[in-house]
Amino acid sequence: MKIIAVKNYEEMSSTACNLLIEKINQVDYPVLGLATGSTPEGLYQLLIEKFNNNEVSFKNVKSFNLDEYVGLKKDNPNSYYYYMNNNFFHLIDIPDRNINIPNGLAKNLQKECEEYEEKIKQANNIDVQILGIGLNGHIGFNEPGTSFASVTQVVDLNNTTIESNSRFFKSIDEVPRQAISMGISTIMQSKEAILLVTGKNKAEILSKFIKEEPTEDLPASILKNHENLTIIADEDALSKFNND
Ligand code: F6R
């Protein structure tokens, strides 16, 4: 595990952007695992800028998103399909056929999960997985208590996540209670993982993560056993760990 301590959100985003571009330019057909949420927005903006400056192309990139809410239509601004198109995909040259996001509207959600997991395997697993961390230590939507052996599955969101994500919705009642999420073992099979952590509100969980042995109570903690994990964390996120 490598920790890159950076000053702020901008530096976190640019450090991640440089690592990702290096990988995309190194590998012939890169497979990226992508996250949504507030954390990677700056990273996507920078990648778009680099694309516009002809410093990177996504023509040969295949992507797999970590998760999607159950029951939100693609044109719902809170769906992760909408987020990814709006913040990233429609502003770069990634072919539509290379984009994979779990379908939270599938009639048979179980089948959707199995097929998603299979597609990742068929792609020979993810080369670089971008991750954020939830206030409760979740990665993807794998809430505390999720088995480290889990694969892509339908998950129930817990109260911390519902409350935290309600900031994007008109009211907390509108936040879906379920999602499809890549499993923890799926995430662990990625060849490289980059965990982005920013802000004072993540200081507590990041400090726990760094100090504790892997436990299913803190899903992200399994990443300590990942063969190639880089954490890029800003001063605010590291403030508790540095002061303990
Ligand atoms: C998003 C995801 C989540 C977020 C986490 C942090 O696809 O899988 O695990 O990374 O909830 O969210 P933000 O970045 O909004 O703090």
mmCIF file of N, CA, C and O in Angstrom, residues 39-99:
data_model
loop_
_atom_site.group_PDB
_atom_site.id
_atom_site.type_symbol
_atom_site.label_atom_id
_atom_site.label_comp_id
_atom_site.label_asym_id
_atom_site.label_seq_id
_atom_site.Cartn_x
_atom_site.Cartn_y
_atom_site.Cartn_z
ATOM 1 N N THR A 39 -16.161 12.778 -5.063
ATOM 2 C CA THR A 39 -14.698 12.673 -5.055
ATOM 3 C C THR A 39 -14.059 12.689 -6.455
ATOM 4 O O THR A 39 -13.115 13.439 -6.671
ATOM 5 N N PRO A 40 -14.535 11.868 -7.412
ATOM 6 C CA PRO A 40 -13.809 11.831 -8.688
ATOM 7 C C PRO A 40 -14.222 12.882 -9.715
ATOM 8 O O PRO A 40 -13.705 12.872 -10.838
ATOM 9 N N GLU A 41 -15.108 13.817 -9.334
ATOM 10 C CA GLU A 41 -15.558 14.796 -10.332
ATOM 11 C C GLU A 41 -14.397 15.598 -10.928
ATOM 12 O O GLU A 41 -14.322 15.819 -12.127
ATOM 13 N N GLY A 42 -13.469 16.015 -10.059
ATOM 14 C CA GLY A 42 -12.314 16.799 -10.523
ATOM 15 C C GLY A 42 -11.416 15.979 -11.433
ATOM 16 O O GLY A 42 -10.857 16.489 -12.409
ATOM 17 N N LEU A 43 -11.281 14.704 -11.114
ATOM 18 C CA LEU A 43 -10.485 13.800 -11.956
ATOM 19 C C LEU A 43 -11.093 13.728 -13.354
ATOM 20 O O LEU A 43 -10.376 13.843 -14.361
ATOM 21 N N TYR A 44 -12.414 13.561 -13.435
ATOM 22 C CA TYR A 44 -13.050 13.466 -14.755
ATOM 23 C C TYR A 44 -12.877 14.774 -15.533
ATOM 24 O O TYR A 44 -12.602 14.755 -16.732
ATOM 25 N N GLN A 45 -12.984 15.908 -14.838
ATOM 26 C CA GLN A 45 -12.802 17.195 -15.524
ATOM 27 C C GLN A 45 -11.407 17.305 -16.129
ATOM 28 O O GLN A 45 -11.229 17.727 -17.269
ATOM 29 N N LEU A 46 -10.408 16.887 -15.351
ATOM 30 C CA LEU A 46 -9.025 16.974 -15.841
ATOM 31 C C LEU A 46 -8.790 16.021 -17.007
ATOM 32 O O LEU A 46 -8.094 16.358 -17.970
ATOM 33 N N LEU A 47 -9.377 14.828 -16.920
ATOM 34 C CA LEU A 47 -9.217 13.864 -18.021
ATOM 35 C C LEU A 47 -9.831 14.427 -19.310
ATOM 36 O O LEU A 47 -9.279 14.250 -20.399
ATOM 37 N N ILE A 48 -10.954 15.122 -19.157
ATOM 38 C CA ILE A 48 -11.602 15.737 -20.329
ATOM 39 C C ILE A 48 -10.673 16.811 -20.922
ATOM 40 O O ILE A 48 -10.478 16.889 -22.128
ATOM 41 N N GLU A 49 -10.060 17.615 -20.018
ATOM 42 C CA GLU A 49 -9.123 18.644 -20.499
ATOM 43 C C GLU A 49 -7.962 18.015 -21.251
ATOM 44 O O GLU A 49 -7.560 18.483 -22.307
ATOM 45 N N LYS A 50 -7.414 16.939 -20.708
ATOM 46 C CA LYS A 50 -6.268 16.260 -21.349
ATOM 47 C C LYS A 50 -6.700 15.685 -22.697
ATOM 48 O O LYS A 50 -5.938 15.694 -23.658
ATOM 49 N N PHE A 51 -7.929 15.173 -22.750
ATOM 50 C CA PHE A 51 -8.458 14.649 -24.010
ATOM 51 C C PHE A 51 -8.562 15.790 -25.036
ATOM 52 O O PHE A 51 -8.136 15.650 -26.187
ATOM 53 N N ASN A 52 -9.082 16.932 -24.590
ATOM 54 C CA ASN A 52 -9.222 18.076 -25.502
ATOM 55 C C ASN A 52 -7.877 18.597 -25.984
ATOM 56 O O ASN A 52 -7.774 19.162 -27.063
ATOM 57 N N ASN A 53 -6.824 18.376 -25.171
ATOM 58 C CA ASN A 53 -5.472 18.800 -25.573
ATOM 59 C C ASN A 53 -4.732 17.687 -26.310
ATOM 60 O O ASN A 53 -3.512 17.756 -26.465
ATOM 61 N N ASN A 54 -5.455 16.648 -26.702
ATOM 62 C CA ASN A 54 -4.854 15.503 -27.415
ATOM 63 C C ASN A 54 -3.765 14.790 -26.632
ATOM 64 O O ASN A 54 -2.857 14.209 -27.215
ATOM 65 N N GLU A 55 -3.856 14.829 -25.306
ATOM 66 C CA GLU A 55 -2.849 14.123 -24.504
ATOM 67 C C GLU A 55 -3.274 12.701 -24.195
ATOM 68 O O GLU A 55 -2.484 11.901 -23.718
ATOM 69 N N VAL A 56 -4.533 12.377 -24.430
ATOM 70 C CA VAL A 56 -5.026 11.032 -24.154
ATOM 71 C C VAL A 56 -6.254 10.765 -25.023
ATOM 72 O O VAL A 56 -6.991 11.692 -25.375
ATOM 73 N N SER A 57 -6.377 9.489 -25.414
ATOM 74 C CA SER A 57 -7.586 9.077 -26.128
ATOM 75 C C SER A 57 -8.189 7.890 -25.387
ATOM 76 O O SER A 57 -7.471 7.082 -24.792
ATOM 77 N N PHE A 58 -9.507 7.794 -25.430
ATOM 78 C CA PHE A 58 -10.201 6.707 -24.732
ATOM 79 C C PHE A 58 -10.788 5.711 -25.737
ATOM 80 O O PHE A 58 -11.621 4.896 -25.384
ATOM 81 N N LYS A 59 -10.317 5.804 -26.992
ATOM 82 C CA LYS A 59 -10.862 4.947 -28.070
ATOM 83 C C LYS A 59 -10.739 3.471 -27.749
ATOM 84 O O LYS A 59 -11.584 2.675 -28.119
ATOM 85 N N ASN A 60 -9.652 3.104 -27.098
ATOM 86 C CA ASN A 60 -9.427 1.678 -26.800
ATOM 87 C C ASN A 60 -9.738 1.319 -25.350
ATOM 88 O O ASN A 60 -9.394 0.234 -24.893
ATOM 89 N N VAL A 61 -10.338 2.268 -24.640
ATOM 90 C CA VAL A 61 -10.626 2.021 -23.218
ATOM 91 C C VAL A 61 -11.977 1.318 -23.072
ATOM 92 O O VAL A 61 -12.942 1.633 -23.769
ATOM 93 N N LYS A 62 -11.995 0.350 -22.165
ATOM 94 C CA LYS A 62 -13.263 -0.273 -21.771
ATOM 95 C C LYS A 62 -13.488 0.145 -20.321
ATOM 96 O O LYS A 62 -12.520 0.215 -19.557
ATOM 97 N N SER A 63 -14.727 0.421 -19.938
ATOM 98 C CA SER A 63 -14.949 0.846 -18.552
ATOM 99 C C SER A 63 -16.053 0.028 -17.884
ATOM 100 O O SER A 63 -16.998 -0.421 -18.540
ATOM 101 N N PHE A 64 -15.887 -0.137 -16.595
ATOM 102 C CA PHE A 64 -16.903 -0.777 -15.763
ATOM 103 C C PHE A 64 -17.158 0.115 -14.567
ATOM 104 O O PHE A 64 -16.223 0.389 -13.793
ATOM 105 N N ASN A 65 -18.386 0.572 -14.397
ATOM 106 C CA ASN A 65 -18.686 1.349 -13.193
ATOM 107 C C ASN A 65 -18.921 0.441 -11.995
ATOM 108 O O ASN A 65 -19.352 -0.692 -12.133
ATOM 109 N N LEU A 66 -18.615 1.001 -10.838
ATOM 110 C CA LEU A 66 -18.742 0.231 -9.601
ATOM 111 C C LEU A 66 -20.176 -0.137 -9.258
ATOM 112 O O LEU A 66 -20.442 -1.206 -8.723
ATOM 113 N N ASP A 67 -21.087 0.810 -9.536
ATOM 114 C CA ASP A 67 -22.424 0.594 -8.985
ATOM 115 C C ASP A 67 -23.483 1.427 -9.693
ATOM 116 O O ASP A 67 -23.164 2.336 -10.477
ATOM 117 N N GLU A 68 -24.712 1.113 -9.402
ATOM 118 C CA GLU A 68 -25.868 1.873 -9.910
ATOM 119 C C GLU A 68 -27.036 1.641 -8.968
ATOM 120 O O GLU A 68 -27.216 0.550 -8.428
ATOM 121 N N TYR A 69 -27.832 2.690 -8.761
ATOM 122 C CA TYR A 69 -29.033 2.553 -7.945
ATOM 123 C C TYR A 69 -30.032 1.628 -8.634
ATOM 124 O O TYR A 69 -30.117 1.602 -9.869
ATOM 125 N N VAL A 70 -30.812 0.929 -7.849
ATOM 126 C CA VAL A 70 -31.923 0.149 -8.381
ATOM 127 C C VAL A 70 -33.118 1.086 -8.545
ATOM 128 O O VAL A 70 -33.459 1.845 -7.632
ATOM 129 N N GLY A 71 -33.709 1.054 -9.744
ATOM 130 C CA GLY A 71 -34.999 1.727 -9.948
ATOM 131 C C GLY A 71 -34.941 3.133 -10.517
ATOM 132 O O GLY A 71 -35.985 3.707 -10.772
ATOM 133 N N LEU A 72 -33.742 3.698 -10.738
ATOM 134 C CA LEU A 72 -33.699 5.042 -11.324
ATOM 135 C C LEU A 72 -33.543 4.936 -12.838
ATOM 136 O O LEU A 72 -32.703 4.184 -13.331
ATOM 137 N N LYS A 73 -34.347 5.714 -13.559
ATOM 138 C CA LYS A 73 -34.249 5.710 -15.021
ATOM 139 C C LYS A 73 -32.946 6.383 -15.453
ATOM 140 O O LYS A 73 -32.399 7.217 -14.727
ATOM 141 N N LYS A 74 -32.502 6.041 -16.680
ATOM 142 C CA LYS A 74 -31.234 6.583 -17.173
ATOM 143 C C LYS A 74 -31.237 8.111 -17.257
ATOM 144 O O LYS A 74 -30.204 8.755 -17.137
ATOM 145 N N ASP A 75 -32.432 8.701 -17.473
ATOM 146 C CA ASP A 75 -32.465 10.164 -17.591
ATOM 147 C C ASP A 75 -32.704 10.849 -16.244
ATOM 148 O O ASP A 75 -32.874 12.059 -16.175
ATOM 149 N N ASN A 76 -32.696 10.072 -15.173
ATOM 150 C CA ASN A 76 -32.797 10.676 -13.837
ATOM 151 C C ASN A 76 -31.411 11.225 -13.455
ATOM 152 O O ASN A 76 -30.442 10.468 -13.425
ATOM 153 N N PRO A 77 -31.293 12.519 -13.194
ATOM 154 C CA PRO A 77 -29.972 13.109 -12.907
ATOM 155 C C PRO A 77 -29.248 12.449 -11.732
ATOM 156 O O PRO A 77 -28.043 12.618 -11.587
ATOM 157 N N ASN A 78 -29.948 11.707 -10.911
ATOM 158 C CA ASN A 78 -29.273 11.024 -9.806
ATOM 159 C C ASN A 78 -28.810 9.611 -10.148
ATOM 160 O O ASN A 78 -28.165 8.958 -9.322
ATOM 161 N N SER A 79 -29.172 9.136 -11.357
ATOM 162 C CA SER A 79 -28.686 7.795 -11.722
ATOM 163 C C SER A 79 -27.210 7.916 -12.066
ATOM 164 O O SER A 79 -26.732 8.960 -12.522
ATOM 165 N N TYR A 80 -26.485 6.855 -11.835
ATOM 166 C CA TYR A 80 -25.056 6.899 -12.130
ATOM 167 C C TYR A 80 -24.789 6.843 -13.627
ATOM 168 O O TYR A 80 -23.750 7.290 -14.103
ATOM 169 N N TYR A 81 -25.764 6.303 -14.364
ATOM 170 C CA TYR A 81 -25.693 6.346 -15.829
ATOM 171 C C TYR A 81 -25.644 7.812 -16.272
ATOM 172 O O TYR A 81 -24.802 8.217 -17.068
ATOM 173 N N TYR A 82 -26.569 8.618 -15.728
ATOM 174 C CA TYR A 82 -26.655 10.036 -16.069
ATOM 175 C C TYR A 82 -25.366 10.754 -15.639
ATOM 176 O O TYR A 82 -24.784 11.535 -16.390
ATOM 177 N N TYR A 83 -24.941 10.504 -14.411
ATOM 178 C CA TYR A 83 -23.724 11.132 -13.871
ATOM 179 C C TYR A 83 -22.541 10.870 -14.811
ATOM 180 O O TYR A 83 -21.802 11.785 -15.164
ATOM 181 N N MET A 84 -22.356 9.605 -15.202
ATOM 182 C CA MET A 84 -21.167 9.265 -16.001
ATOM 183 C C MET A 84 -21.221 9.906 -17.381
ATOM 184 O O MET A 84 -20.218 10.395 -17.885
ATOM 185 N N ASN A 85 -22.420 9.894 -17.991
ATOM 186 C CA ASN A 85 -22.533 10.505 -19.310
ATOM 187 C C ASN A 85 -22.309 11.997 -19.237
ATOM 188 O O ASN A 85 -21.583 12.569 -20.045
ATOM 189 N N ASN A 86 -22.955 12.600 -18.238
ATOM 190 C CA ASN A 86 -22.915 14.031 -18.089
ATOM 191 C C ASN A 86 -21.525 14.552 -17.717
ATOM 192 O O ASN A 86 -21.048 15.550 -18.238
ATOM 193 N N ASN A 87 -20.863 13.845 -16.796
ATOM 194 C CA ASN A 87 -19.573 14.326 -16.284
ATOM 195 C C ASN A 87 -18.381 13.846 -17.086
ATOM 196 O O ASN A 87 -17.280 14.353 -16.923
ATOM 197 N N PHE A 88 -18.583 12.810 -17.912
ATOM 198 C CA PHE A 88 -17.398 12.220 -18.524
ATOM 199 C C PHE A 88 -17.628 11.658 -19.935
ATOM 200 O O PHE A 88 -17.093 12.191 -20.908
ATOM 201 N N PHE A 89 -18.444 10.618 -20.044
ATOM 202 C CA PHE A 89 -18.451 9.840 -21.280
ATOM 203 C C PHE A 89 -18.807 10.641 -22.530
ATOM 204 O O PHE A 89 -18.184 10.463 -23.568
ATOM 205 N N HIS A 90 -19.802 11.530 -22.434
ATOM 206 C CA HIS A 90 -20.194 12.194 -23.686
ATOM 207 C C HIS A 90 -19.209 13.312 -24.061
ATOM 208 O O HIS A 90 -19.311 13.909 -25.113
ATOM 209 N N LEU A 91 -18.215 13.535 -23.202
ATOM 210 C CA LEU A 91 -17.221 14.586 -23.485
ATOM 211 C C LEU A 91 -15.881 14.011 -23.930
ATOM 212 O O LEU A 91 -14.924 14.752 -24.142
ATOM 213 N N ILE A 92 -15.812 12.680 -24.060
ATOM 214 C CA ILE A 92 -14.571 12.034 -24.524
ATOM 215 C C ILE A 92 -14.905 11.093 -25.678
ATOM 216 O O ILE A 92 -16.046 11.009 -26.105
ATOM 217 N N ASP A 93 -13.885 10.364 -26.167
ATOM 218 C CA ASP A 93 -14.105 9.533 -27.360
ATOM 219 C C ASP A 93 -14.256 8.043 -27.054
ATOM 220 O O ASP A 93 -13.993 7.204 -27.907
ATOM 221 N N ILE A 94 -14.689 7.699 -25.842
ATOM 222 C CA ILE A 94 -14.870 6.277 -25.527
ATOM 223 C C ILE A 94 -16.073 5.750 -26.343
ATOM 224 O O ILE A 94 -17.132 6.378 -26.357
ATOM 225 N N PRO A 95 -15.906 4.623 -27.048
ATOM 226 C CA PRO A 95 -17.054 4.093 -27.799
ATOM 227 C C PRO A 95 -18.151 3.604 -26.840
ATOM 228 O O PRO A 95 -17.841 2.985 -25.814
ATOM 229 N N ASP A 96 -19.405 3.854 -27.191
ATOM 230 C CA ASP A 96 -20.536 3.447 -26.338
ATOM 231 C C ASP A 96 -20.475 1.968 -25.972
ATOM 232 O O ASP A 96 -20.795 1.580 -24.852
ATOM 233 N N ARG A 97 -20.067 1.163 -26.973
ATOM 234 C CA ARG A 97 -20.077 -0.295 -26.736
ATOM 235 C C ARG A 97 -19.067 -0.712 -25.661
ATOM 236 O O ARG A 97 -19.124 -1.821 -25.139
ATOM 237 N N ASN A 98 -18.126 0.174 -25.344
ATOM 238 C CA ASN A 98 -17.093 -0.162 -24.350
ATOM 239 C C ASN A 98 -17.483 0.251 -22.925
ATOM 240 O O ASN A 98 -16.742 0.024 -21.981
ATOM 241 N N ILE A 99 -18.641 0.908 -22.802
ATOM 242 C CA ILE A 99 -19.066 1.422 -21.493
ATOM 243 C C ILE A 99 -19.971 0.402 -20.800
ATOM 244 O O ILE A 99 -20.932 -0.081 -21.392
#
